[in-house]
Amino acid sequence: MTTQTTTPESPSTPNPGTPEGLVPIPPAIGRALATGGGALTIVSAFLAWTWTSAFPGDLTVYGYPGGLQVLVLIGGVLTTLFGLASYGVKGLGWLVPAGATSALRLAALGTFATAWYTILAITFQLGGIVNLEPGGYIVAIATLGALLGALALPFERPEPDTADPEDTPRERLVLDARNNIAVIKAAFASGTPTPARKLPAYAEILIIVAVLGLALTVFTYGIGTEYDELFLGFLLTTGFGFAAVAKAGLVSRISAITAKHRNVTLLGAFLAAAAFPFTQSDDQYATIGVYILIFATVALGLNIVVGLAGLLDLGYVAFLGVGAYTAAMVSGSPSSPFDIHLPFWLSALLGAAVAMIFGVLIGAPTLRLRGDYLAIVTLGFGEIFRIGVLNMDGTSGPDITNGSNGISSIPNLNILGFDFGQAHSFGGFTIARFANYFLLMLLITLIVVIVFRRSSDSRIGRAWIAIREDETAALAMGINGFRVKLIAFALGAALAGLAGTVQAHVTYTVTPEQYQFAHVVPPNSAFLLAAVVLGGMGTISGPLVGAALLYLIPAKLQFLGDYQLLAFGLTLVLLMRFRPEGLIPNRRRQLEFHEDAEAPTVLSKTGV
């Protein structure tokens, strides 16, 4: 076996057996070029890139970055930090537990992509390269140099295994020991930092608070991008930035901290999300926020069926429709055939109960099927529901749902005298209608998260995972597979129905077209399944992040017109190619896709 060694005293000088970089530049020069290019990129963000304010963001100001310059500035900071960490600068080792080279390469690539996208956009929109100011030339040269320098560095070992909240304390100890040994070996071999010392509990909690604050800032910035060029730059910066941080091993380290303080993380995430409406001056982006929460809550319910129990459900959006129609019928709407106006808590329970009944009725005769057969049956159920409510118009069937017109004029909620349709002021902040519903939906999302967490940690949750992994083996161990799957189906349907009761009041009208298998605007069954798979099956945060991305990206890509779904599909293909386990996977699923994710054994002169 060919060994790869580098003496600790000269980490930048590889031995003959070390893998070469993609660019034929000595690694020492490449590291200096990448780090210096990142620093020069930071400087260029404070210079003017064009002479006219006709390009969005006003990139004509000296000393104050604006628009896309801010994103390039962030990329330059990441590139510089990872470049300094590759030199072993004291204090930066905690940021790169898996090594800095791969992270530096991705950060430089992301900064280059955002900067050159901006330069090309200025050139084409304003009519030529003559519209560039000195800052534009400098950032183009700096980011290109940083990228070439980063590509000249040799490749490193894979990142360590991530912590999984499902692991037992013994499994976590074994995982930590294995990762620490691997990192120590790599430190002797390539000069990367050794594991950082254990932090006190209060420091770990402060890190969680900082991460949640950063997540709120990134989400608020992304949802509030004012023009198309800025949103595309935001996607480039966040995508490559997240990949760089993950390659550095920082995501794994933070995941271990959040798994250790799960209750603090859950509470902090809820408070950070609750602060979002207070960062908005009107309902423009709070509208998107409440729809994202509805989409995310339903996706989390589907995660029980798909992620935990391993049941492929292609008609899950029908349960959202059952809850919405149930709430609409008992909300006092003039279009409802029933002259009933129940309080919200009762209509919410009724919507969840009716959806659960439908889940049992559909699951009882079909859950003895497996795989593709079950998927086809659930797909048929989704279409049967849509066609059924479409035909209940008094002509083709009984007059219950008003057919294609749906149930309209659904009144706003009024809970204990609090009218969700009116603006309210709290401590100097005014929140309008959609912000009110955002906070209500956030509370329901919290309930669903708790249900998911308690269910996955329970005995029935372990049975779901056993069924998902190997149903035959689970049956041989005495698990009643049909009963376990039926419980998952019913619980997932109830959670979707609960979210549907809020959706009915938010949208004012429920119609059959809202609950198709595939539709340009989510939620629909295809997007819900994609949110679970893209975010990370079997996790809590995965479907929430996946749903947010799958709702936000199409909403911001409307300027592409007919090419919107093409661009969106290509994005999904690339994500599944380079991260098939999802954005935030659990360790078991990650190992299924990366069986070689174990850190390789590296021999050094010291024999470690």
XYZ file of C-alpha atoms in Angstrom:
608
model
C 0.000 0.000 0.000
C 1.274 3.445 -0.912
C 1.692 5.599 2.169
C 1.336 9.345 2.292
C 3.503 11.225 4.746
C 4.391 14.816 5.472
C 6.537 15.864 8.377
C 4.835 18.011 10.998
C 7.690 20.536 10.814
C 6.965 21.389 7.173
C 3.301 20.786 6.477
C 3.384 22.622 3.173
C 6.067 20.353 1.626
C 4.557 17.080 0.472
C 6.493 13.876 0.079
C 6.646 12.199 -3.352
C 3.705 9.974 -2.456
C 1.351 12.866 -1.658
C -1.515 13.376 -4.143
C -0.905 16.370 -6.385
C -3.288 19.281 -6.731
C -5.243 20.093 -9.861
C -2.940 22.973 -10.822
C 0.850 22.442 -11.292
C 1.907 25.027 -8.715
C 4.047 24.163 -5.654
C 1.740 23.763 -2.623
C 3.607 26.404 -0.621
C 3.082 28.989 -3.352
C -0.506 27.836 -3.851
C -1.324 28.266 -0.165
C 0.165 31.765 -0.141
C -1.653 32.644 -3.364
C -5.003 31.426 -1.991
C -4.629 33.250 1.307
C -3.364 36.455 -0.299
C -6.097 36.296 -2.935
C -8.724 36.025 -0.216
C -7.293 39.051 1.610
C -7.175 41.074 -1.622
C -10.786 40.095 -2.303
C -11.771 41.640 1.025
C -10.035 44.874 0.057
C -11.669 44.920 -3.377
C -15.152 44.770 -1.823
C -14.563 48.311 -0.499
C -13.746 49.669 -3.965
C -16.096 50.684 -6.780
C -16.773 47.952 -9.357
C -18.650 50.079 -11.875
C -19.141 53.777 -12.566
C -22.940 53.840 -12.805
C -25.702 52.977 -10.372
C -27.744 51.452 -13.209
C -26.579 48.016 -12.062
C -28.624 46.876 -9.026
C -27.000 47.357 -5.644
C -25.083 50.555 -6.459
C -21.523 49.198 -6.735
C -20.097 52.690 -7.313
C -19.337 53.594 -3.694
C -15.792 53.541 -2.258
C -15.360 52.392 1.329
C -18.803 50.799 1.700
C -19.703 47.451 0.068
C -23.215 47.056 -1.286
C -25.305 44.418 -3.032
C -23.240 41.557 -4.431
C -20.066 43.075 -2.964
C -21.246 42.017 0.492
C -21.509 38.390 -0.645
C -18.053 38.488 -2.231
C -16.726 40.049 0.970
C -18.104 37.101 2.973
C -16.504 34.663 0.557
C -13.197 36.484 0.838
C -13.323 36.323 4.632
C -13.942 32.556 4.542
C -11.134 32.031 2.052
C -8.714 34.044 4.173
C -9.670 32.264 7.400
C -9.254 28.814 5.889
C -5.993 29.894 4.279
C -4.603 31.068 7.615
C -5.867 27.882 9.287
C -3.933 25.832 6.730
C -0.780 27.501 8.058
C -1.663 26.359 11.579
C -2.391 29.834 12.925
C -3.155 29.552 16.627
C -6.813 29.952 17.487
C -8.158 28.842 14.100
C -7.680 25.116 14.623
C -11.123 24.776 16.217
C -12.689 25.854 12.911
C -11.049 23.108 10.841
C -11.140 19.818 12.767
C -11.052 17.887 9.463
C -8.341 20.018 7.845
C -8.404 23.287 5.950
C -7.366 22.348 2.417
C -10.684 21.050 1.076
C -12.569 23.859 2.807
C -10.180 26.429 1.337
C -10.707 25.005 -2.123
C -14.508 25.243 -1.886
C -14.458 28.721 -0.332
C -12.191 30.018 -3.083
C -14.400 28.417 -5.746
C -17.556 29.966 -4.286
C -15.961 33.416 -4.045
C -14.687 33.140 -7.609
C -18.135 32.095 -8.887
C -19.943 34.972 -7.141
C -17.372 37.596 -8.141
C -17.136 36.564 -11.772
C -20.914 36.209 -12.025
C -21.151 39.833 -10.864
C -18.469 41.041 -13.286
C -20.081 39.237 -16.223
C -23.526 40.555 -15.260
C -22.176 44.117 -15.178
C -20.499 43.605 -18.547
C -23.547 42.207 -20.318
C -26.177 44.427 -18.725
C -24.293 47.702 -19.121
C -22.841 46.989 -22.549
C -19.200 46.059 -22.229
C -16.151 45.657 -20.046
C -15.500 49.404 -20.216
C -18.170 49.835 -17.532
C -15.882 48.271 -14.925
C -14.007 50.370 -12.390
C -10.609 49.348 -10.902
C -12.310 47.425 -8.102
C -13.966 45.134 -10.643
C -10.619 44.231 -12.252
C -8.985 43.714 -8.871
C -11.690 41.349 -7.587
C -11.578 39.355 -10.826
C -7.799 38.873 -10.580
C -7.828 38.258 -6.811
C -10.527 35.576 -6.891
C -8.929 33.858 -9.899
C -5.561 33.798 -8.145
C -7.105 32.483 -4.935
C -8.867 29.702 -6.860
C -5.731 28.648 -8.735
C -3.750 28.633 -5.494
C -6.363 26.546 -3.695
C -6.528 24.042 -6.558
C -2.753 23.611 -6.341
C -3.000 22.169 -2.823
C -2.957 18.373 -2.388
C -6.146 16.549 -1.480
C -6.851 15.521 2.113
C -8.665 12.725 3.847
C -12.487 12.668 4.148
C -14.212 14.559 6.941
C -14.898 12.644 10.184
C -18.186 10.902 10.891
C -20.931 13.148 12.211
C -22.650 12.701 15.536
C -26.175 11.284 15.419
C -28.789 12.123 18.081
C -29.970 8.499 17.821
C -26.613 7.177 19.048
C -26.366 5.757 22.536
C -23.760 7.253 24.923
C -21.511 4.263 24.263
C -21.781 4.722 20.493
C -20.908 8.417 20.875
C -17.802 7.566 22.904
C -16.676 5.080 20.245
C -17.358 7.634 17.485
C -15.425 10.384 19.295
C -12.487 8.087 19.945
C -12.362 6.935 16.329
C -12.536 10.477 14.954
C -9.926 11.782 17.389
C -7.494 8.996 16.494
C -8.021 9.636 12.783
C -7.486 13.365 13.164
C -4.323 12.874 15.249
C -2.903 10.553 12.608
C -3.709 13.050 9.878
C -2.179 15.848 11.950
C 1.166 14.067 11.993
C 0.843 13.222 8.323
C -0.339 16.544 6.852
C 0.127 19.197 9.492
C -3.597 19.766 10.109
C -4.708 20.913 13.579
C -5.265 18.386 16.322
C -8.639 18.105 18.097
C -9.515 21.122 20.209
C -9.876 20.812 23.931
C -13.301 20.187 25.394
C -15.306 23.356 25.936
C -17.297 24.133 29.081
C -21.082 23.821 28.892
C -21.711 27.569 28.874
C -19.324 28.024 25.929
C -21.118 25.309 23.957
C -24.466 26.991 24.633
C -23.046 30.316 23.446
C -21.913 28.592 20.256
C -25.460 27.260 19.736
C -26.870 30.756 20.233
C -24.370 32.196 17.748
C -25.174 29.533 15.146
C -28.918 30.100 15.509
C -28.421 33.851 15.232
C -26.353 33.323 12.089
C -29.041 31.042 10.649
C -31.715 33.692 11.288
C -29.538 36.336 9.636
C -28.888 34.191 6.562
C -32.579 33.280 6.202
C -33.714 36.885 6.633
C -31.154 38.091 4.101
C -32.067 35.398 1.575
C -35.802 35.889 1.829
C -35.387 39.654 1.571
C -33.179 39.792 -1.532
C -34.613 42.620 -3.613
C -33.474 41.671 -7.110
C -32.684 38.539 -9.102
C -28.915 39.007 -9.395
C -28.576 39.324 -5.625
C -30.541 36.126 -4.986
C -28.436 34.120 -7.447
C -25.296 35.452 -5.786
C -26.786 34.537 -2.414
C -27.330 30.957 -3.590
C -23.742 30.697 -4.824
C -22.247 32.119 -1.634
C -24.361 30.108 0.807
C -24.058 26.892 -1.187
C -20.292 26.923 -1.481
C -19.909 28.434 1.991
C -21.917 25.639 3.609
C -19.972 23.033 1.632
C -16.674 24.581 2.745
C -17.684 24.673 6.398
C -18.883 21.067 6.153
C -15.602 19.944 4.577
C -13.698 21.681 7.348
C -15.552 19.455 9.821
C -17.159 22.414 11.572
C -20.688 21.236 10.775
C -19.878 17.880 12.351
C -18.465 19.577 15.431
C -21.507 21.836 15.828
C -23.836 18.869 15.235
C -22.179 17.080 18.123
C -22.682 20.136 20.355
C -26.364 20.496 19.413
C -26.924 16.777 19.955
C -25.463 17.185 23.434
C -27.782 20.111 24.241
C -30.904 19.101 22.339
C -33.407 20.925 24.553
C -31.419 24.166 24.437
C -31.133 23.874 20.661
C -34.852 23.270 20.240
C -35.777 26.226 22.457
C -33.218 28.492 20.808
C -34.402 27.566 17.316
C -37.986 28.341 18.298
C -37.029 31.759 19.716
C -34.890 32.593 16.684
C -37.745 31.743 14.332
C -40.206 33.715 16.472
C -37.975 36.767 16.093
C -38.278 36.674 12.289
C -41.566 38.662 11.983
C -40.091 41.418 14.134
C -37.279 41.858 11.592
C -39.784 42.723 8.840
C -41.384 46.097 8.221
C -44.390 44.694 6.323
C -46.054 41.427 5.362
C -44.199 40.973 2.071
C -41.726 38.396 3.336
C -43.757 37.218 6.331
C -46.135 35.820 3.709
C -43.387 33.605 2.321
C -42.370 32.690 5.867
C -45.794 31.369 6.873
C -46.080 29.280 3.696
C -42.607 27.887 4.316
C -43.681 26.830 7.819
C -46.809 25.125 6.473
C -44.727 23.329 3.873
C -42.046 22.391 6.432
C -44.566 21.077 8.970
C -46.210 18.817 6.411
C -42.788 17.627 5.232
C -41.870 16.741 8.813
C -45.043 14.676 9.086
C -44.145 12.908 5.842
C -40.703 12.258 7.324
C -42.339 9.917 9.826
C -43.793 7.851 6.986
C -40.813 7.987 4.620
C -37.813 8.764 6.809
C -38.564 6.608 9.861
C -40.866 3.839 8.610
C -39.477 3.696 5.070
C -42.909 3.845 3.353
C -42.976 5.605 -0.016
C -46.105 7.798 0.015
C -46.789 9.744 -3.201
C -50.213 11.029 -2.210
C -49.396 12.607 1.131
C -50.601 16.092 0.140
C -54.155 14.699 0.169
C -54.040 14.558 3.985
C -53.155 18.263 4.011
C -56.258 18.791 1.875
C -58.422 16.722 4.219
C -57.441 18.922 7.163
C -57.925 22.128 5.155
C -61.360 21.140 3.861
C -62.460 19.964 7.302
C -61.459 23.270 8.913
C -63.038 25.265 6.071
C -66.375 23.481 6.482
C -66.638 24.244 10.199
C -65.147 27.771 10.109
C -68.379 29.653 9.461
C -67.624 30.275 5.770
C -70.704 31.251 3.725
C -69.573 28.734 1.075
C -69.646 25.859 3.554
C -72.659 23.503 3.358
C -72.670 23.318 7.144
C -73.800 26.275 9.231
C -71.121 25.670 11.877
C -68.464 27.937 13.355
C -66.257 26.020 15.773
C -63.412 27.565 17.772
C -59.993 27.057 16.252
C -58.694 24.541 18.765
C -61.691 22.321 18.110
C -61.500 22.657 14.324
C -57.751 21.890 14.485
C -58.376 18.716 16.478
C -61.207 17.789 14.134
C -59.048 18.317 11.047
C -56.246 16.181 12.507
C -58.730 13.466 13.562
C -60.447 13.302 10.172
C -57.065 13.140 8.407
C -56.015 10.341 10.767
C -59.213 8.419 9.980
C -58.491 8.765 6.274
C -54.959 7.570 6.924
C -56.243 4.454 8.668
C -58.861 3.798 5.985
C -56.286 4.095 3.221
C -53.507 2.330 5.088
C -55.450 -0.656 6.386
C -55.989 -2.320 2.990
C -52.766 -1.117 1.335
C -49.932 -1.320 3.870
C -49.471 -5.019 3.264
C -47.911 -3.920 -0.033
C -44.282 -2.889 -0.289
C -42.090 -0.630 -2.344
C -43.330 0.440 -5.762
C -46.753 -1.145 -5.277
C -47.408 0.938 -2.161
C -46.185 4.058 -3.975
C -48.627 3.483 -6.840
C -51.553 2.947 -4.462
C -50.801 6.134 -2.472
C -50.414 8.070 -5.712
C -53.863 6.820 -6.702
C -55.299 7.917 -3.356
C -53.984 11.441 -3.878
C -55.684 11.660 -7.264
C -58.892 10.095 -5.940
C -59.065 12.765 -3.229
C -58.562 15.605 -5.705
C -61.087 14.245 -8.195
C -63.524 13.433 -5.386
C -63.639 16.969 -3.979
C -63.785 18.294 -7.541
C -66.939 16.270 -8.246
C -68.757 17.131 -4.998
C -70.336 20.186 -6.594
C -74.020 19.266 -6.553
C -73.954 18.133 -10.201
C -71.549 15.213 -10.461
C -72.052 14.327 -6.806
C -73.372 15.671 -3.498
C -73.039 19.412 -2.887
C -70.336 19.457 -0.199
C -67.129 21.047 -1.511
C -68.466 23.384 -4.257
C -66.372 21.545 -6.826
C -63.731 23.580 -8.624
C -64.844 26.787 -6.863
C -63.856 25.341 -3.505
C -64.789 26.796 -0.142
C -64.068 30.515 -0.109
C -64.380 33.502 2.230
C -62.920 31.576 5.151
C -62.862 34.061 8.055
C -59.731 35.031 9.913
C -59.051 33.302 13.205
C -60.021 34.954 16.452
C -58.520 33.229 19.480
C -59.367 34.678 22.905
C -60.149 38.037 21.336
C -56.918 38.135 19.293
C -57.894 38.790 15.659
C -55.279 37.274 13.343
C -56.503 39.410 10.455
C -55.562 42.702 12.138
C -52.195 44.337 12.756
C -50.973 44.345 16.362
C -48.180 46.223 18.116
C -45.765 44.644 20.614
C -43.061 46.725 22.259
C -42.870 49.180 19.403
C -43.002 46.483 16.696
C -46.075 46.119 14.493
C -46.901 42.713 13.031
C -49.616 42.316 10.419
C -51.844 39.449 9.304
C -49.311 37.028 7.876
C -46.915 37.660 10.761
C -49.719 36.660 13.157
C -50.268 33.436 11.279
C -46.504 32.898 11.125
C -46.313 32.851 14.922
C -49.344 30.531 15.143
C -47.866 28.180 12.550
C -44.555 28.290 14.377
C -46.285 27.041 17.517
C -47.872 24.196 15.547
C -44.487 23.395 14.004
C -43.023 23.175 17.498
C -45.771 20.724 18.466
C -45.037 18.604 15.398
C -41.302 18.666 16.146
C -41.920 17.466 19.700
C -44.243 14.712 18.459
C -41.655 13.630 15.899
C -38.832 13.669 18.420
C -40.754 11.764 21.098
C -42.038 9.263 18.558
C -38.633 8.562 17.013
C -37.077 8.039 20.464
C -39.865 5.737 21.631
C -40.249 2.000 21.315
C -42.530 2.420 18.306
C -39.930 4.688 16.702
C -37.294 1.990 17.013
C -39.754 -0.416 15.440
C -40.241 1.985 12.517
C -36.494 2.155 11.965
C -36.254 -1.643 12.128
C -38.991 -1.955 9.510
C -37.234 0.592 7.331
C -33.884 -1.160 7.503
C -35.103 -4.735 6.986
C -38.767 -5.598 7.290
C -38.178 -9.351 7.071
C -35.665 -9.286 9.919
C -37.979 -7.049 11.967
C -40.878 -9.456 11.521
C -38.625 -12.329 12.551
C -37.801 -10.452 15.769
C -41.490 -10.269 16.704
C -42.423 -6.787 15.443
C -45.967 -6.535 14.132
C -45.081 -4.879 10.845
C -48.611 -4.074 9.713
C -49.599 -2.430 12.991
C -46.373 -0.449 13.204
C -46.707 0.846 9.637
C -50.370 1.706 10.158
C -49.471 3.804 13.217
C -46.857 5.679 11.182
C -49.343 6.270 8.383
C -52.051 7.498 10.752
C -49.720 9.764 12.749
C -48.227 11.303 9.617
C -51.713 11.939 8.227
C -52.829 13.588 11.486
C -49.872 15.984 11.476
C -50.566 16.958 7.862
C -54.226 17.520 8.693
C -53.241 19.754 11.608
C -51.173 21.953 9.300
C -54.038 22.009 6.820
C -56.364 23.634 9.343
C -54.096 26.687 9.468
C -53.546 26.706 5.711
C -57.298 27.044 5.142
C -57.436 30.283 7.145
C -54.207 31.670 5.666
C -55.280 31.205 2.041
C -58.956 32.195 2.614
C -59.957 29.581 0.005
C -59.373 25.855 -0.456
C -59.689 24.383 -3.949
C -58.857 20.958 -5.432
C -56.028 22.384 -7.572
C -53.975 23.100 -4.430
C -53.533 19.383 -3.712
C -52.099 17.858 -6.866
C -49.199 15.418 -7.064
C -47.059 17.865 -9.052
C -47.669 21.581 -9.307
C -45.506 24.637 -9.956
C -46.257 26.065 -6.513
C -45.643 23.877 -3.427
C -46.804 22.203 -1.330
C -47.576 19.150 -3.419
C -46.676 15.499 -3.044
C -43.626 15.689 -5.318
C -42.165 18.729 -3.542
C -42.922 17.279 -0.116
C -41.068 14.071 -0.922
C -38.199 16.079 -2.415
C -37.999 18.201 0.757
C -37.619 15.092 2.920
C -35.000 13.474 0.682
C -33.096 16.680 0.000
C -33.076 17.832 3.624
C -32.217 14.488 5.185
C -34.492 11.535 5.861
C -35.095 10.582 9.466
C -33.923 13.893 10.963
C -35.801 16.858 12.411
C -33.866 19.775 10.934
C -33.392 18.154 7.513
C -36.988 18.393 6.209
C -37.341 21.871 7.716
C -34.304 23.120 5.806
C -35.277 21.205 2.674
C -38.809 22.606 2.708
C -37.511 26.154 3.179
C -35.188 25.813 0.202
C -37.744 24.133 -2.041
C -40.287 26.866 -1.373
C -37.931 29.843 -1.393
C -35.963 28.960 -4.536
C -38.978 28.636 -6.910
C -40.473 31.808 -5.445
C -37.265 33.691 -6.231
C -36.650 32.098 -9.654
C -39.866 33.314 -11.230
C -37.876 35.656 -13.469
C -36.674 32.575 -15.389
C -40.187 32.022 -16.708
C -40.492 28.759 -18.640
C -36.964 27.754 -17.643
C -37.738 27.899 -13.917
C -38.426 24.194 -13.456
C -35.439 23.307 -15.673
C -33.055 25.291 -13.486
C -34.700 23.963 -10.364
C -34.427 20.371 -11.590
C -30.760 20.773 -12.483
C -30.115 22.124 -8.991
C -31.740 19.056 -7.435
C -29.734 16.727 -9.697
C -26.464 18.372 -8.628
C -27.400 18.219 -4.955
C -28.317 14.554 -5.166
C -25.123 13.838 -7.078
C -22.783 15.435 -4.566
C -24.799 14.927 -1.370
C -27.238 12.029 -1.885
C -27.738 11.553 1.852
C -29.323 15.008 2.160
C -28.160 18.355 3.449
C -28.484 17.388 7.122
C -28.357 13.567 7.259
C -28.057 11.258 10.198
C -24.851 9.249 10.377
C -26.449 5.895 9.550
C -27.881 7.161 6.292
C -24.648 8.966 5.447
C -22.696 5.736 5.756
C -25.159 4.005 3.427
C -24.140 6.364 0.633
C -20.490 6.681 1.630
C -19.304 3.267 2.716
C -15.734 4.505 2.394
C -16.347 7.480 4.711
C -14.052 5.960 7.329
C -10.880 7.976 7.730
C -8.085 6.025 6.031
C -5.169 4.748 8.003
C -2.176 6.995 7.333
C 1.300 5.866 8.233
C 3.958 8.336 9.257
C 7.604 8.205 10.187
C 6.721 8.155 13.836
C 4.629 5.036 13.401
C 1.430 6.637 14.728
